[in-house]
Amino acid sequence: MLRRTLAIPILFLAASLGLAQNKPNIKSVPAGQSDPTSGKGMFVSYCAACHGKDAKGAGPAAQALRKTPTDLTILARKNSGKFPAVAVKNIIMGDPLASAAHGSKEMPVWGDIFRSLSSNESISKMRIHNLVSYIESLQSK
Ligand code: HEC
């Protein structure tokens, strides 16, 4: 039972990491597309394997990583109560400066992945925007 439910996110994780590294043709990547207007839907598809469905960092793939995925529900609390929207956006896009500051090597570069899903730049921006808004909505007080 447990094995069965774990298999899907881990398989998708492998696909997304391959995509980040090799930038292959999107047709060869099964779990690629999602609704760009749904921050929650994208979070479940792309982020929950590592960060967990509740975004607290305990997704099924988390133990395979060297670094623990960040608890994304306390970003505001860690930043004097203000949600760090720009930093979160940069980290998701894979901004090299933001990544260096956070030592982010294990997290896929979503900016590249989203650009490979659609040649329309505004759709990639919409994806990032809706993901950031969704994460903001999860902040605990
Ligand atoms: C392969 C596993 C993995 C996936 C998939 C993943 N992350 Fe991460 N993420 C991490 C790890 C590990 C860290 C923390 C350590 C680091 O910086 O590498 C992290 C850190 C972050 C941070 C930094 C928080 C901070 O300021 O300290 C944000 C924001 C984030 N992830 C958002 C996302 C979003 C949004 C998605 C989906 C689009 C996602 N992550 C998918 C592994 C992952």
PDB file of C-alpha atoms and ligand atoms in Angstrom:
ATOM      1  CA  MET A   1       0.000   0.000   0.000  1.00  0.00           C
ATOM      2  CA  LEU A   2       2.565   2.523   1.171  1.00  0.00           C
ATOM      3  CA  ARG A   3       4.939   1.516  -1.583  1.00  0.00           C
ATOM      4  CA  ARG A   4       2.304   2.131  -4.191  1.00  0.00           C
ATOM      5  CA  THR A   5       1.519   5.659  -3.038  1.00  0.00           C
ATOM      6  CA  LEU A   6       5.199   6.598  -2.871  1.00  0.00           C
ATOM      7  CA  ALA A   7       6.075   5.396  -6.353  1.00  0.00           C
ATOM      8  CA  ILE A   8       4.366   8.222  -8.222  1.00  0.00           C
ATOM      9  CA  PRO A   9       6.030  11.292  -6.692  1.00  0.00           C
ATOM     10  CA  ILE A  10       9.445   9.667  -6.795  1.00  0.00           C
ATOM     11  CA  LEU A  11       9.075   8.790 -10.452  1.00  0.00           C
ATOM     12  CA  PHE A  12       8.009  12.309 -11.230  1.00  0.00           C
ATOM     13  CA  LEU A  13      10.908  13.674  -9.258  1.00  0.00           C
ATOM     14  CA  ALA A  14      13.350  11.713 -11.383  1.00  0.00           C
ATOM     15  CA  ALA A  15      11.687  13.080 -14.494  1.00  0.00           C
ATOM     16  CA  SER A  16      11.866  16.660 -13.305  1.00  0.00           C
ATOM     17  CA  LEU A  17      15.518  16.416 -12.291  1.00  0.00           C
ATOM     18  CA  GLY A  18      16.383  14.933 -15.685  1.00  0.00           C
ATOM     19  CA  LEU A  19      14.564  17.784 -17.319  1.00  0.00           C
ATOM     20  CA  ALA A  20      16.454  20.365 -15.283  1.00  0.00           C
ATOM     21  CA  GLN A  21      19.807  18.910 -16.175  1.00  0.00           C
ATOM     22  CA  ASN A  22      19.427  17.987 -19.813  1.00  0.00           C
ATOM     23  CA  LYS A  23      16.668  20.297 -20.966  1.00  0.00           C
ATOM     24  CA  PRO A  24      15.228  17.563 -23.171  1.00  0.00           C
ATOM     25  CA  ASN A  25      12.290  17.857 -25.489  1.00  0.00           C
ATOM     26  CA  ILE A  26       9.164  18.201 -23.356  1.00  0.00           C
ATOM     27  CA  LYS A  27       7.427  15.346 -25.204  1.00  0.00           C
ATOM     28  CA  SER A  28       9.685  12.838 -23.466  1.00  0.00           C
ATOM     29  CA  VAL A  29       8.668  14.048 -20.005  1.00  0.00           C
ATOM     30  CA  PRO A  30       5.405  12.460 -18.866  1.00  0.00           C
ATOM     31  CA  ALA A  31       4.385  14.622 -15.887  1.00  0.00           C
ATOM     32  CA  GLY A  32       5.229  17.954 -17.449  1.00  0.00           C
ATOM     33  CA  GLN A  33       2.049  19.891 -18.025  1.00  0.00           C
ATOM     34  CA  SER A  34      -0.216  21.439 -15.402  1.00  0.00           C
ATOM     35  CA  ASP A  35      -2.690  24.262 -15.119  1.00  0.00           C
ATOM     36  CA  PRO A  36      -0.647  27.502 -14.932  1.00  0.00           C
ATOM     37  CA  THR A  37      -3.543  29.284 -13.193  1.00  0.00           C
ATOM     38  CA  SER A  38      -3.581  26.886 -10.227  1.00  0.00           C
ATOM     39  CA  GLY A  39      -0.835  27.546  -7.709  1.00  0.00           C
ATOM     40  CA  LYS A  40      -2.102  24.681  -5.615  1.00  0.00           C
ATOM     41  CA  GLY A  41      -2.261  22.260  -8.542  1.00  0.00           C
ATOM     42  CA  MET A  42       1.288  23.107  -9.594  1.00  0.00           C
ATOM     43  CA  PHE A  43       2.500  22.819  -6.024  1.00  0.00           C
ATOM     44  CA  VAL A  44       1.063  19.312  -5.742  1.00  0.00           C
ATOM     45  CA  SER A  45       2.529  18.311  -9.131  1.00  0.00           C
ATOM     46  CA  TYR A  46       5.958  19.882  -8.870  1.00  0.00           C
ATOM     47  CA  CYS A  47       6.836  20.621  -5.260  1.00  0.00           C
ATOM     48  CA  ALA A  48       5.028  18.233  -2.922  1.00  0.00           C
ATOM     49  CA  ALA A  49       7.345  15.284  -3.651  1.00  0.00           C
ATOM     50  CA  CYS A  50      10.070  17.087  -1.708  1.00  0.00           C
ATOM     51  CA  HIS A  51       8.328  19.794   0.306  1.00  0.00           C
ATOM     52  CA  GLY A  52       5.263  17.708   1.210  1.00  0.00           C
ATOM     53  CA  LYS A  53       1.611  18.396   0.366  1.00  0.00           C
ATOM     54  CA  ASP A  54       1.381  20.604   3.462  1.00  0.00           C
ATOM     55  CA  ALA A  55       4.637  22.357   2.381  1.00  0.00           C
ATOM     56  CA  LYS A  56       6.319  21.602   5.698  1.00  0.00           C
ATOM     57  CA  GLY A  57       9.279  19.833   4.150  1.00  0.00           C
ATOM     58  CA  ALA A  58       8.472  16.161   4.625  1.00  0.00           C
ATOM     59  CA  GLY A  59       7.543  15.007   1.145  1.00  0.00           C
ATOM     60  CA  PRO A  60       8.055  11.354   0.171  1.00  0.00           C
ATOM     61  CA  ALA A  61      11.295  12.132  -1.697  1.00  0.00           C
ATOM     62  CA  ALA A  62      12.748  14.279   1.091  1.00  0.00           C
ATOM     63  CA  GLN A  63      14.780  11.523   2.687  1.00  0.00           C
ATOM     64  CA  ALA A  64      16.606  10.858  -0.567  1.00  0.00           C
ATOM     65  CA  LEU A  65      18.031  14.396  -0.486  1.00  0.00           C
ATOM     66  CA  ARG A  66      21.120  15.612   1.323  1.00  0.00           C
ATOM     67  CA  LYS A  67      19.399  18.833   2.404  1.00  0.00           C
ATOM     68  CA  THR A  68      16.016  18.892   4.066  1.00  0.00           C
ATOM     69  CA  PRO A  69      13.491  20.730   1.899  1.00  0.00           C
ATOM     70  CA  THR A  70      12.558  24.013   3.536  1.00  0.00           C
ATOM     71  CA  ASP A  71       9.342  24.302   5.539  1.00  0.00           C
ATOM     72  CA  LEU A  72       7.598  26.740   3.203  1.00  0.00           C
ATOM     73  CA  THR A  73       4.864  27.660   5.734  1.00  0.00           C
ATOM     74  CA  ILE A  74       7.190  29.656   8.016  1.00  0.00           C
ATOM     75  CA  LEU A  75       8.932  31.880   5.457  1.00  0.00           C
ATOM     76  CA  ALA A  76       7.073  34.963   6.698  1.00  0.00           C
ATOM     77  CA  ARG A  77       7.702  34.096  10.334  1.00  0.00           C
ATOM     78  CA  LYS A  78      11.431  33.741   9.620  1.00  0.00           C
ATOM     79  CA  ASN A  79      11.389  37.154   7.913  1.00  0.00           C
ATOM     80  CA  SER A  80       9.934  39.305  10.714  1.00  0.00           C
ATOM     81  CA  GLY A  81       6.377  38.490   9.703  1.00  0.00           C
ATOM     82  CA  LYS A  82       6.720  39.695   6.117  1.00  0.00           C
ATOM     83  CA  PHE A  83       6.409  37.133   3.332  1.00  0.00           C
ATOM     84  CA  PRO A  84       9.619  37.441   1.227  1.00  0.00           C
ATOM     85  CA  ALA A  85       7.825  37.265  -2.133  1.00  0.00           C
ATOM     86  CA  VAL A  86      10.697  38.473  -4.312  1.00  0.00           C
ATOM     87  CA  ALA A  87      13.222  36.100  -2.744  1.00  0.00           C
ATOM     88  CA  VAL A  88      10.808  33.183  -3.096  1.00  0.00           C
ATOM     89  CA  LYS A  89      10.214  34.062  -6.716  1.00  0.00           C
ATOM     90  CA  ASN A  90      13.946  34.209  -7.416  1.00  0.00           C
ATOM     91  CA  ILE A  91      14.583  30.900  -5.692  1.00  0.00           C
ATOM     92  CA  ILE A  92      11.864  29.171  -7.682  1.00  0.00           C
ATOM     93  CA  MET A  93      13.126  30.626 -10.951  1.00  0.00           C
ATOM     94  CA  GLY A  94      16.632  29.497 -10.091  1.00  0.00           C
ATOM     95  CA  ASP A  95      18.273  32.910  -9.778  1.00  0.00           C
ATOM     96  CA  PRO A  96      21.962  32.057  -9.300  1.00  0.00           C
ATOM     97  CA  LEU A  97      22.473  34.686  -6.577  1.00  0.00           C
ATOM     98  CA  ALA A  98      19.427  33.608  -4.603  1.00  0.00           C
ATOM     99  CA  SER A  99      20.468  29.985  -5.019  1.00  0.00           C
ATOM    100  CA  ALA A 100      24.004  30.651  -3.825  1.00  0.00           C
ATOM    101  CA  ALA A 101      22.659  32.441  -0.754  1.00  0.00           C
ATOM    102  CA  HIS A 102      20.400  29.491   0.014  1.00  0.00           C
ATOM    103  CA  GLY A 103      22.893  26.876  -1.115  1.00  0.00           C
ATOM    104  CA  SER A 104      20.160  25.532  -3.345  1.00  0.00           C
ATOM    105  CA  LYS A 105      21.614  22.794  -5.476  1.00  0.00           C
ATOM    106  CA  GLU A 106      19.174  19.967  -4.989  1.00  0.00           C
ATOM    107  CA  MET A 107      16.104  21.897  -5.986  1.00  0.00           C
ATOM    108  CA  PRO A 108      15.314  21.843  -9.704  1.00  0.00           C
ATOM    109  CA  VAL A 109      15.597  25.133 -11.626  1.00  0.00           C
ATOM    110  CA  TRP A 110      11.888  25.693 -12.195  1.00  0.00           C
ATOM    111  CA  GLY A 111      12.364  28.767 -14.334  1.00  0.00           C
ATOM    112  CA  ASP A 112      14.027  26.610 -17.000  1.00  0.00           C
ATOM    113  CA  ILE A 113      11.491  23.829 -16.631  1.00  0.00           C
ATOM    114  CA  PHE A 114       8.546  26.222 -16.997  1.00  0.00           C
ATOM    115  CA  ARG A 115      10.123  27.873 -20.018  1.00  0.00           C
ATOM    116  CA  SER A 116      10.483  24.448 -21.585  1.00  0.00           C
ATOM    117  CA  LEU A 117       6.776  23.764 -20.992  1.00  0.00           C
ATOM    118  CA  SER A 118       5.717  26.762 -23.024  1.00  0.00           C
ATOM    119  CA  SER A 119       7.510  29.125 -25.349  1.00  0.00           C
ATOM    120  CA  ASN A 120       5.139  31.842 -24.137  1.00  0.00           C
ATOM    121  CA  GLU A 121       7.110  33.731 -21.480  1.00  0.00           C
ATOM    122  CA  SER A 122       3.970  35.175 -19.894  1.00  0.00           C
ATOM    123  CA  ILE A 123       2.744  31.656 -19.100  1.00  0.00           C
ATOM    124  CA  SER A 124       5.997  30.894 -17.268  1.00  0.00           C
ATOM    125  CA  LYS A 125       5.578  34.145 -15.354  1.00  0.00           C
ATOM    126  CA  MET A 126       1.999  33.219 -14.508  1.00  0.00           C
ATOM    127  CA  ARG A 127       3.170  29.861 -13.176  1.00  0.00           C
ATOM    128  CA  ILE A 128       5.772  31.452 -10.912  1.00  0.00           C
ATOM    129  CA  HIS A 129       3.368  34.183  -9.786  1.00  0.00           C
ATOM    130  CA  ASN A 130       0.630  31.700  -8.865  1.00  0.00           C
ATOM    131  CA  LEU A 131       3.066  29.420  -7.062  1.00  0.00           C
ATOM    132  CA  VAL A 132       4.397  32.336  -5.015  1.00  0.00           C
ATOM    133  CA  SER A 133       0.831  33.442  -4.160  1.00  0.00           C
ATOM    134  CA  TYR A 134      -0.089  29.908  -3.152  1.00  0.00           C
ATOM    135  CA  ILE A 135       2.951  29.631  -0.871  1.00  0.00           C
ATOM    136  CA  GLU A 136       2.089  33.023   0.600  1.00  0.00           C
ATOM    137  CA  SER A 137      -1.409  31.718   1.391  1.00  0.00           C
ATOM    138  CA  LEU A 138       0.123  28.866   3.415  1.00  0.00           C
ATOM    139  CA  GLN A 139       2.021  31.085   5.859  1.00  0.00           C
ATOM    140  CA  SER A 140       1.419  30.304   9.496  1.00  0.00           C
ATOM    141  CA  LYS A 141       1.209  33.211  11.885  1.00  0.00           C
TER     142      LYS A 141
HETATM  143  C1  HEC B   1      14.039  17.681  -5.579  1.00  0.00           C
HETATM  144  C2  HEC B   1      13.363  18.161  -4.397  1.00  0.00           C
HETATM  145  C3  HEC B   1      12.667  19.506  -4.462  1.00  0.00           C
HETATM  146  C4  HEC B   1      11.624  19.877  -5.264  1.00  0.00           C
HETATM  147  C5  HEC B   1      10.887  19.012  -6.304  1.00  0.00           C
HETATM  148  C6  HEC B   1      11.312  21.248  -4.910  1.00  0.00           C
HETATM  149  N1  HEC B   1      12.153  21.694  -3.940  1.00  0.00           N
HETATM  150 FE1  HEC B   1      12.163  23.538  -3.077  1.00  0.00          FE
HETATM  151  N2  HEC B   1      13.784  23.022  -1.966  1.00  0.00           N
HETATM  152  C7  HEC B   1      14.362  21.779  -1.919  1.00  0.00           C
HETATM  153  C8  HEC B   1      15.434  21.780  -0.948  1.00  0.00           C
HETATM  154  C9  HEC B   1      16.307  20.570  -0.613  1.00  0.00           C
HETATM  155  C10 HEC B   1      15.470  23.079  -0.405  1.00  0.00           C
HETATM  156  C11 HEC B   1      16.362  23.627   0.716  1.00  0.00           C
HETATM  157  C12 HEC B   1      17.775  23.414   0.580  1.00  0.00           C
HETATM  158  C13 HEC B   1      18.342  24.073  -0.615  1.00  0.00           C
HETATM  159  O1  HEC B   1      18.369  25.315  -0.636  1.00  0.00           O
HETATM  160  O2  HEC B   1      18.749  23.353  -1.534  1.00  0.00           O
HETATM  161  C14 HEC B   1      14.435  23.842  -1.082  1.00  0.00           C
HETATM  162  C15 HEC B   1      14.175  25.175  -0.849  1.00  0.00           C
HETATM  163  C16 HEC B   1      13.102  25.875  -1.388  1.00  0.00           C
HETATM  164  C17 HEC B   1      12.818  27.267  -1.121  1.00  0.00           C
HETATM  165  C18 HEC B   1      13.681  28.177  -0.292  1.00  0.00           C
HETATM  166  C19 HEC B   1      13.045  28.610   0.994  1.00  0.00           C
HETATM  167  C20 HEC B   1      13.946  29.562   1.759  1.00  0.00           C
HETATM  168  O3  HEC B   1      13.821  30.763   1.563  1.00  0.00           O
HETATM  169  O4  HEC B   1      14.788  29.088   2.505  1.00  0.00           O
HETATM  170  C21 HEC B   1      11.674  27.580  -1.794  1.00  0.00           C
HETATM  171  C22 HEC B   1      10.943  28.927  -1.826  1.00  0.00           C
HETATM  172  C23 HEC B   1      11.255  26.397  -2.491  1.00  0.00           C
HETATM  173  N3  HEC B   1      12.146  25.381  -2.226  1.00  0.00           N
HETATM  174  C24 HEC B   1      10.128  26.310  -3.287  1.00  0.00           C
HETATM  175  C25 HEC B   1       9.824  25.219  -4.100  1.00  0.00           C
HETATM  176  C26 HEC B   1       8.737  25.198  -5.042  1.00  0.00           C
HETATM  177  C27 HEC B   1       7.716  26.301  -5.253  1.00  0.00           C
HETATM  178  C28 HEC B   1       8.795  23.992  -5.678  1.00  0.00           C
HETATM  179  C29 HEC B   1       7.898  23.482  -6.811  1.00  0.00           C
HETATM  180  C30 HEC B   1       7.782  24.350  -7.973  1.00  0.00           C
HETATM  181  C31 HEC B   1       9.922  23.256  -5.116  1.00  0.00           C
HETATM  182  N4  HEC B   1      10.511  24.034  -4.162  1.00  0.00           N
HETATM  183  C32 HEC B   1      10.279  21.976  -5.501  1.00  0.00           C
HETATM  184  C33 HEC B   1      13.999  20.676  -2.670  1.00  0.00           C
HETATM  185  C34 HEC B   1      13.002  20.665  -3.626  1.00  0.00           C
END
